[in-house]
Short mmCIF file of N, CA and C in Angstrom, two decimals:
data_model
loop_
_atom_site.label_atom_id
_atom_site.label_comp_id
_atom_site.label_asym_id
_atom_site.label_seq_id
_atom_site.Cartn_x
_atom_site.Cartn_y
_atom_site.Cartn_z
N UNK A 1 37.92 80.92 47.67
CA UNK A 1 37.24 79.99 48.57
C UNK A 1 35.81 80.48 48.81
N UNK A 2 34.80 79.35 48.56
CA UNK A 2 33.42 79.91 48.98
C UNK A 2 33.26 80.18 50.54
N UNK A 3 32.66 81.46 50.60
CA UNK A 3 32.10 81.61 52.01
C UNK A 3 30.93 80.35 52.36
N UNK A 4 31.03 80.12 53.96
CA UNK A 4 30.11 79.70 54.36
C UNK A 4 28.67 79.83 54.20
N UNK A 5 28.09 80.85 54.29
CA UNK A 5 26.63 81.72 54.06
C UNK A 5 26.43 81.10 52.83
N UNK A 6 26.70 80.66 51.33
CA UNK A 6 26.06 79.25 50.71
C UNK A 6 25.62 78.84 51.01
N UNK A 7 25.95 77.80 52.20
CA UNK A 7 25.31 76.87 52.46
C UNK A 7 24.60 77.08 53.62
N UNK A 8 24.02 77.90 53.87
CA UNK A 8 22.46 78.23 54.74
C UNK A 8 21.86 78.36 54.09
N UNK A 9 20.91 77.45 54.64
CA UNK A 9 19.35 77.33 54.12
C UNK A 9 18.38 77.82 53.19
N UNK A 10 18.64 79.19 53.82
CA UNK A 10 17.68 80.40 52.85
C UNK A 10 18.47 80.69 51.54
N UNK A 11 19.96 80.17 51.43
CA UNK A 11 20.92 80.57 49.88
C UNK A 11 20.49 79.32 49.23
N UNK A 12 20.51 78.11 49.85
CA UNK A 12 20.50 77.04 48.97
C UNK A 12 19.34 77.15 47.71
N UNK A 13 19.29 76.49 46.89
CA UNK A 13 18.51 76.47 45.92
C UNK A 13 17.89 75.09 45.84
N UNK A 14 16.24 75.97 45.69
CA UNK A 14 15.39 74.62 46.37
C UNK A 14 14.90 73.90 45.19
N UNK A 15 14.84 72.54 45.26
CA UNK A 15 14.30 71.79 44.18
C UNK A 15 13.05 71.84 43.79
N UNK A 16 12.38 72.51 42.74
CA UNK A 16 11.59 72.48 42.18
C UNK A 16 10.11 71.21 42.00
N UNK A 17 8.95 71.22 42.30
CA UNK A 17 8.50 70.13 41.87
C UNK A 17 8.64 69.75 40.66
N UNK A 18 8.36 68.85 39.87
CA UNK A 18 7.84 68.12 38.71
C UNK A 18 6.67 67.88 38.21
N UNK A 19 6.13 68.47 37.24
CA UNK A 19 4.87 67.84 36.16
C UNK A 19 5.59 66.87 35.49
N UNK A 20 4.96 65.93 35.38
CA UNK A 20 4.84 64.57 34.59
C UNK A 20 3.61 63.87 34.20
N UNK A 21 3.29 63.74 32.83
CA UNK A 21 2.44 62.83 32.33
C UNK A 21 2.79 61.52 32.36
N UNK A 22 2.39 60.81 33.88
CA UNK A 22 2.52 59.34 34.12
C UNK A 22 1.51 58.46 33.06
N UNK A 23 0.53 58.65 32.44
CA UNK A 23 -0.28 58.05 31.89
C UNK A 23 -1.43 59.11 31.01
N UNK A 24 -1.38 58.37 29.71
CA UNK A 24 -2.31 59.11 28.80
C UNK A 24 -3.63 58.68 28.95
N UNK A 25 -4.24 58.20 30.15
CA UNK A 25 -5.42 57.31 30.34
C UNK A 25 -6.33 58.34 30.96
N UNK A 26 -5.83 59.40 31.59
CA UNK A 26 -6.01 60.35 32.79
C UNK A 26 -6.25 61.20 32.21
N UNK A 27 -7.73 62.26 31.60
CA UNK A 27 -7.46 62.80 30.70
C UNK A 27 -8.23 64.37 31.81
N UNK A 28 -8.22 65.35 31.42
CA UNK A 28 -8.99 66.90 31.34
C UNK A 28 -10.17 66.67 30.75
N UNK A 29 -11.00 67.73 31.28
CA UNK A 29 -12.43 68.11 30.09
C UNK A 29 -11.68 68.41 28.65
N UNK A 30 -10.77 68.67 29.07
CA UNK A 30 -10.99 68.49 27.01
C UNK A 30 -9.62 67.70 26.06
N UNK A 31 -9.71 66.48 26.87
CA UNK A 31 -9.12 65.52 26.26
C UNK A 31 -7.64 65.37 26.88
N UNK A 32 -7.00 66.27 27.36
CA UNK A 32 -5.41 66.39 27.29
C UNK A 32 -4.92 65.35 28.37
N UNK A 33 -3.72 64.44 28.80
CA UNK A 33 -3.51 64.10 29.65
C UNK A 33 -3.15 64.88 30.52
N UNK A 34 -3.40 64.46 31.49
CA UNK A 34 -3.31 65.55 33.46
C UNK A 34 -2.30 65.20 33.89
N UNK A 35 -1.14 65.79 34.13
CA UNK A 35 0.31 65.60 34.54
C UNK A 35 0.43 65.46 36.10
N UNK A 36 1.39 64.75 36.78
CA UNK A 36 1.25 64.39 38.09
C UNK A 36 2.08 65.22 38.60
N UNK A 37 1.96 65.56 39.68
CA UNK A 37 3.01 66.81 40.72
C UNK A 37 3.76 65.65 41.23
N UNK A 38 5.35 66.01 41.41
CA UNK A 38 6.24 65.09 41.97
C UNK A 38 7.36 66.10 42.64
N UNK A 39 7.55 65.44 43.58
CA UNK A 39 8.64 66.59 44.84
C UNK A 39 9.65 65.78 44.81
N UNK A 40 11.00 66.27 45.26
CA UNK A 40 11.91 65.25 45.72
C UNK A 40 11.63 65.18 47.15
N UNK A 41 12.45 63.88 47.80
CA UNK A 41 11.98 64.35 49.80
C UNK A 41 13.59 64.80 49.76
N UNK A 42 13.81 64.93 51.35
CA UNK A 42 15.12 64.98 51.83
C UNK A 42 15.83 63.57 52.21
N UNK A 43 16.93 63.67 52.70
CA UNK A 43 17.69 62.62 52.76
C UNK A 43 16.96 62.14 54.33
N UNK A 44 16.38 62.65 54.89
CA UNK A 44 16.03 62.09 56.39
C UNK A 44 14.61 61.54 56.13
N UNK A 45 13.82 62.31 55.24
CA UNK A 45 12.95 61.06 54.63
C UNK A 45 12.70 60.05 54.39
N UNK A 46 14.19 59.48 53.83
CA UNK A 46 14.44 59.05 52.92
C UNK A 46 14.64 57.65 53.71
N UNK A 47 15.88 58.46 54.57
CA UNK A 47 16.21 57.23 55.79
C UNK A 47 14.75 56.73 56.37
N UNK A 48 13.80 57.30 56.76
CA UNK A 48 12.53 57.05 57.38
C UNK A 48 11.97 56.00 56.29
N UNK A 49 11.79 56.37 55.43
CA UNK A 49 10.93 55.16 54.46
C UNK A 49 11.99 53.94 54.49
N UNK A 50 13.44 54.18 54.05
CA UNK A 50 14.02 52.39 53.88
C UNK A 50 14.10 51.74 55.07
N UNK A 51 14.08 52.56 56.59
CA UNK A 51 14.37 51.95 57.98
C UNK A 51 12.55 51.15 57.98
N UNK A 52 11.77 51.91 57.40
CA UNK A 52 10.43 51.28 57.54
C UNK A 52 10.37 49.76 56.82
N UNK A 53 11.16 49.77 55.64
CA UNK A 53 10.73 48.48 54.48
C UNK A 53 12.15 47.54 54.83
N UNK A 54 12.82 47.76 55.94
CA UNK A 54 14.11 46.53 56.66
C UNK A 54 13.39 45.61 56.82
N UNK A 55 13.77 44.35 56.74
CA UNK A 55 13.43 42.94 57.57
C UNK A 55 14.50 42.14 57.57
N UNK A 56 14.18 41.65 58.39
CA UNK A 56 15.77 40.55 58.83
C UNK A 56 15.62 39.00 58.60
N UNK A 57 16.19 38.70 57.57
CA UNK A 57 16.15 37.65 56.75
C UNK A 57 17.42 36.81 57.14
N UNK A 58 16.94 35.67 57.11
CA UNK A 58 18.00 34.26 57.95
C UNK A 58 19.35 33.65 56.77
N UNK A 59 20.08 34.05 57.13
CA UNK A 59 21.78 33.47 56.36
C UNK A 59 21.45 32.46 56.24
N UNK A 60 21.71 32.01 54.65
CA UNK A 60 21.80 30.36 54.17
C UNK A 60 22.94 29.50 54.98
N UNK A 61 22.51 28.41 55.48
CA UNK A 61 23.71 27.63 55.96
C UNK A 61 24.08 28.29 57.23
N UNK A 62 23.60 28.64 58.29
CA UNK A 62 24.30 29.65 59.13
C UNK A 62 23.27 29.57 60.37
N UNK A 63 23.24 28.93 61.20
CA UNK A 63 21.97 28.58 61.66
C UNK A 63 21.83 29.59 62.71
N UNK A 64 20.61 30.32 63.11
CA UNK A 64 20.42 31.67 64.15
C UNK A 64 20.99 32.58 63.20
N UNK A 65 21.67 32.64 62.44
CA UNK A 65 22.39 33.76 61.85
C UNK A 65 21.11 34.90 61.09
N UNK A 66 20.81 36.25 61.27
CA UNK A 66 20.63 36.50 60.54
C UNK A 66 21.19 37.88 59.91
N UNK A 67 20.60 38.51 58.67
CA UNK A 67 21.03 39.86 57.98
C UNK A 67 19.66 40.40 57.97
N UNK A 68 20.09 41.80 57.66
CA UNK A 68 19.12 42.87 57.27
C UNK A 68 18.81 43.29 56.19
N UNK A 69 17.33 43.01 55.39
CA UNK A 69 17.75 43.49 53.55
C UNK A 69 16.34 44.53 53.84
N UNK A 70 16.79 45.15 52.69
CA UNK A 70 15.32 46.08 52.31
C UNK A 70 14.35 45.51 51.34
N UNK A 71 13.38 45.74 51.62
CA UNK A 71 12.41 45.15 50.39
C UNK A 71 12.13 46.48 49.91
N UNK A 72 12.84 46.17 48.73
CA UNK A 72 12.90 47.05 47.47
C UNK A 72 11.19 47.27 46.80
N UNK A 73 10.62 46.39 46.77
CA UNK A 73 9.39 47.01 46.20
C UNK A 73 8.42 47.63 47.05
N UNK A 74 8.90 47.61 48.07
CA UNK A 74 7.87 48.10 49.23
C UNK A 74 8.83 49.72 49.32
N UNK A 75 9.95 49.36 49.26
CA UNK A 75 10.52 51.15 49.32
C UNK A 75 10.30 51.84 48.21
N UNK A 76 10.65 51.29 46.68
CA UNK A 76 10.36 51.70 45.56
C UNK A 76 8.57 52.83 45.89
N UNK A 77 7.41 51.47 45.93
CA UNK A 77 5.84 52.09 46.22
C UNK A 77 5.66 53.57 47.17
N UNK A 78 6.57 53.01 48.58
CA UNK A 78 6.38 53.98 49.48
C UNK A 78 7.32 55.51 49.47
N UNK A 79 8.42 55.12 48.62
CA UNK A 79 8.77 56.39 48.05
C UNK A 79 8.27 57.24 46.82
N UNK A 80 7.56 56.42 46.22
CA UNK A 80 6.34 56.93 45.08
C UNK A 80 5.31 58.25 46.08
N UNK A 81 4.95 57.17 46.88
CA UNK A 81 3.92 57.56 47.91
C UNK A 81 4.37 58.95 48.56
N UNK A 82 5.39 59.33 49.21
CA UNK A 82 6.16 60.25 49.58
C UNK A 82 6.31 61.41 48.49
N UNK A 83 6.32 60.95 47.19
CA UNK A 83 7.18 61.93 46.27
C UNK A 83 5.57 62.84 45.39
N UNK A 84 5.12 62.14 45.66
CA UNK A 84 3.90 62.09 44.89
C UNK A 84 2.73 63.28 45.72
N UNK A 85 2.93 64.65 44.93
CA UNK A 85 1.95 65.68 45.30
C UNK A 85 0.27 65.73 44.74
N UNK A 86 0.52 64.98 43.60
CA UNK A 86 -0.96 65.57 42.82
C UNK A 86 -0.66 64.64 41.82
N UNK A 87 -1.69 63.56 41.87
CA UNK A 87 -2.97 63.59 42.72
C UNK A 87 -2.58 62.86 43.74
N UNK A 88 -3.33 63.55 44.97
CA UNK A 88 -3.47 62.94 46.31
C UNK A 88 -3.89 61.53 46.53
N UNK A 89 -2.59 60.90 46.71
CA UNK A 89 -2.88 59.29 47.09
C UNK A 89 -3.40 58.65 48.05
N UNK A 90 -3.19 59.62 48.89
CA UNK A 90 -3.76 59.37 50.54
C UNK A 90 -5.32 59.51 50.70
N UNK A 91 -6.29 60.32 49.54
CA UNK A 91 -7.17 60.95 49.38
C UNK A 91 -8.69 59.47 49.61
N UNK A 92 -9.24 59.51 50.45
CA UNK A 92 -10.13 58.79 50.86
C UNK A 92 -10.92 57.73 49.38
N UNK A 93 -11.43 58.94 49.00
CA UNK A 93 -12.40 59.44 48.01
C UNK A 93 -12.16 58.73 46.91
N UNK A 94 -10.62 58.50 46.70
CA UNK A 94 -9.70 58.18 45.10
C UNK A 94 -9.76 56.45 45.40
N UNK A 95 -8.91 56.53 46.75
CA UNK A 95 -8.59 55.16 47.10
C UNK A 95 -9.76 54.04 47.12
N UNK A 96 -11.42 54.81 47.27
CA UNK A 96 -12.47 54.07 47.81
C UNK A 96 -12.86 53.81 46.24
N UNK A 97 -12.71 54.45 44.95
CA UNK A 97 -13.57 54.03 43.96
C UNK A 97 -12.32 53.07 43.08
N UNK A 98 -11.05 52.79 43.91
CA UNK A 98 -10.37 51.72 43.06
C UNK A 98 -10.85 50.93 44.23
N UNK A 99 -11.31 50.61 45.13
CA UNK A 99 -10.95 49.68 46.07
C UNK A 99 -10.50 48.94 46.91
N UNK A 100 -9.58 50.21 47.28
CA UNK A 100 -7.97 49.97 47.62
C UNK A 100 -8.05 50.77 49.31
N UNK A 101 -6.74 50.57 50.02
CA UNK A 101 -6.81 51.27 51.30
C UNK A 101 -5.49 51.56 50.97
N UNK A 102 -5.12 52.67 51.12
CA UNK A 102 -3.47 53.43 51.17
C UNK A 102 -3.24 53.75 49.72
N UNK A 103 -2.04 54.10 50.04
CA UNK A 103 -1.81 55.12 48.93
C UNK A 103 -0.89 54.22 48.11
N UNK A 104 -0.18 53.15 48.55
CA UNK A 104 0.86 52.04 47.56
C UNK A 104 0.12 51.59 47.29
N UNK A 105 -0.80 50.92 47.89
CA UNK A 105 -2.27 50.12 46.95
C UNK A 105 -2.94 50.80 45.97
N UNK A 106 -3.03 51.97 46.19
CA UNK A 106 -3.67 52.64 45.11
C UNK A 106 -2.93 52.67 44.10
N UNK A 107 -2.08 53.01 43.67
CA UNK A 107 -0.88 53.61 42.49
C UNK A 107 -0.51 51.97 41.82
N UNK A 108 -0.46 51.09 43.19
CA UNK A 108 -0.51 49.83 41.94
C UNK A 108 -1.59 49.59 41.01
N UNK A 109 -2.74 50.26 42.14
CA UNK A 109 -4.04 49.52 41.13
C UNK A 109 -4.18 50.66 39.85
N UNK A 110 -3.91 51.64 39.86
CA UNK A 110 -4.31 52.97 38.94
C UNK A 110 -3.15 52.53 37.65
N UNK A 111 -2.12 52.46 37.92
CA UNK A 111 -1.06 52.41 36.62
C UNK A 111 -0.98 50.95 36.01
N UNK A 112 -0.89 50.60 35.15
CA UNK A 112 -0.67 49.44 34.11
C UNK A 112 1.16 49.41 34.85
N UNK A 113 1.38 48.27 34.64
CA UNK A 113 3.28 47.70 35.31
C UNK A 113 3.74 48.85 34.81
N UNK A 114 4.22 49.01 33.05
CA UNK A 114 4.90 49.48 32.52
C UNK A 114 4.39 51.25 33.18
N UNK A 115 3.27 51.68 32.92
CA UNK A 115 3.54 52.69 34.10
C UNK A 115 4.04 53.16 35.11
N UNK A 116 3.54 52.33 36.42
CA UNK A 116 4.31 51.92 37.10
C UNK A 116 5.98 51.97 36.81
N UNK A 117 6.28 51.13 36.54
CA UNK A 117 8.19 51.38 36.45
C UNK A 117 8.51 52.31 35.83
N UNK A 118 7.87 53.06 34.87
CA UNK A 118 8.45 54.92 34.03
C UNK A 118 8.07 55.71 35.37
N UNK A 119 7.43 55.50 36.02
CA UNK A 119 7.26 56.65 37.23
C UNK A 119 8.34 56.69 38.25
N UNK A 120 8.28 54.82 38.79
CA UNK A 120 9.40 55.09 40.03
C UNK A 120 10.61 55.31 39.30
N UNK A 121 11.04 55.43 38.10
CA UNK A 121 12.19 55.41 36.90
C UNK A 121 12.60 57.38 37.07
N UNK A 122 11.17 58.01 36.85
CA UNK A 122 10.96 59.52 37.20
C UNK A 122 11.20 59.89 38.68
N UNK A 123 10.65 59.03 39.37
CA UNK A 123 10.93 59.51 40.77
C UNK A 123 12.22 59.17 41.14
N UNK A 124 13.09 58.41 41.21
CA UNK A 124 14.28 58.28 41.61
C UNK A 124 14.98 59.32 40.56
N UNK A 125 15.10 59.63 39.82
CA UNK A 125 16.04 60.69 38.77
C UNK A 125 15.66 61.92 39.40
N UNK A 126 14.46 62.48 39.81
CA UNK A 126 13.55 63.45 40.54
C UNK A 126 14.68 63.38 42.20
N UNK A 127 14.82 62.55 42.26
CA UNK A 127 15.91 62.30 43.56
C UNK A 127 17.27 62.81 43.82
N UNK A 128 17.64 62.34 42.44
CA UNK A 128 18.96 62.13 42.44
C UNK A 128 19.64 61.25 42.41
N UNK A 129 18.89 59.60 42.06
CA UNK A 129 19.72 58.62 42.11
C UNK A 129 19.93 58.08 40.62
N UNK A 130 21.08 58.94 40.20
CA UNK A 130 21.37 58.35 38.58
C UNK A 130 21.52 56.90 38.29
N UNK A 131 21.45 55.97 39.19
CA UNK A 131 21.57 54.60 38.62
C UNK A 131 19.71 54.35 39.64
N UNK A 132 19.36 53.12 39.09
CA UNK A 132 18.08 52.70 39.76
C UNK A 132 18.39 52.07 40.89
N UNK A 133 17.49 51.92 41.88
CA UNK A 133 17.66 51.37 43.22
C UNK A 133 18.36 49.78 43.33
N UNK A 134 17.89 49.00 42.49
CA UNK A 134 18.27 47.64 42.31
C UNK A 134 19.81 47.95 41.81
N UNK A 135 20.15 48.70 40.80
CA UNK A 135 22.02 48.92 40.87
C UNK A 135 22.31 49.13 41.74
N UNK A 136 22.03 50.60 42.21
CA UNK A 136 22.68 50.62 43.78
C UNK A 136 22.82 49.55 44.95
N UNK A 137 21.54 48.96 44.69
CA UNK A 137 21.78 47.77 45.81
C UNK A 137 22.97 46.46 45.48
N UNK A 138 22.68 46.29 44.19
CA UNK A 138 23.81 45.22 43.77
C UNK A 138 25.48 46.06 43.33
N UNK A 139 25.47 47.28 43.57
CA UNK A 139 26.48 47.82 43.41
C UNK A 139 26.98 47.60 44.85
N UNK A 140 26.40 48.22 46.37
CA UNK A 140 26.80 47.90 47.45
C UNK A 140 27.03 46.28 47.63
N UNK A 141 26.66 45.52 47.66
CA UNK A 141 26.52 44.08 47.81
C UNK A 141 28.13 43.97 47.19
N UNK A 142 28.61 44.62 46.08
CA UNK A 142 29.83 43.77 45.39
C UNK A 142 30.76 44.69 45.86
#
């Protein structure tokens, strides 16, 4: 039987960041693509970003009735935003020469779609969620 003392804090084994080359567009002085720093968060994070992207959407046929859904692309961005060490999204400087304010605005405007979706594709696996957010959601639903 494992002892307790595992699972304190200082035994656990901490997750590593991630280098990733999100895009070959992004280059070094001498040509190479610049790989992005990516963290996992914790699970209380985690809760913090999807309780942020809830809205309460009205039952078909059901009048006053309503439910609670997440908007998935707003959690997808803002967990980008969260996961995302380098380069600094939040960074004044970055955000002002795309034209953008925040850090989900930015990352839309910087990546081409298909970028975009290989990253949040990296960041959720970077997580731990072996199926993508949209399974999970239609997995709960059924």
């Amino acid at each position: 039987m494992a002892s307790l003392s595992a699972f304190l804090a200082q035994n656990a084994m901490k997750i590593n960041n991630e280098k990733y080359v999100v895009s070959k567009r992004f280059k070094d002085s001498k040509g190479n693509p610049i790989p992005w720093e990516i963290k996992a968060i914790t699970s209380a994070e985690d809760d913090l970003i999807r309780k942020s992207c809830m809205k309460r959407v009205p039952i078909a046929g059901r009048k006053g009735q309503t439910t609670i859904e997440i908007d998935m692309p707003l959690y997808l961005s803002k967990l980008a935003v969260a996961c995302i060490v380098f380069p600094n999204l939040n960074d004044a400087e970055l955000q002002n020469s795309y034209g953008v304010m925040g850090g989900d605005a930015l990352i839309k405007t910087m990546l081409s779609a298909g970028e975009y979706n290989d990253l949040l594709m990296k960041i959720q696996s970077i997580n731990g969620f072996d199926n993508s957010m949209e399974d999970l959601v239609e997995e709960a639903k059924n």
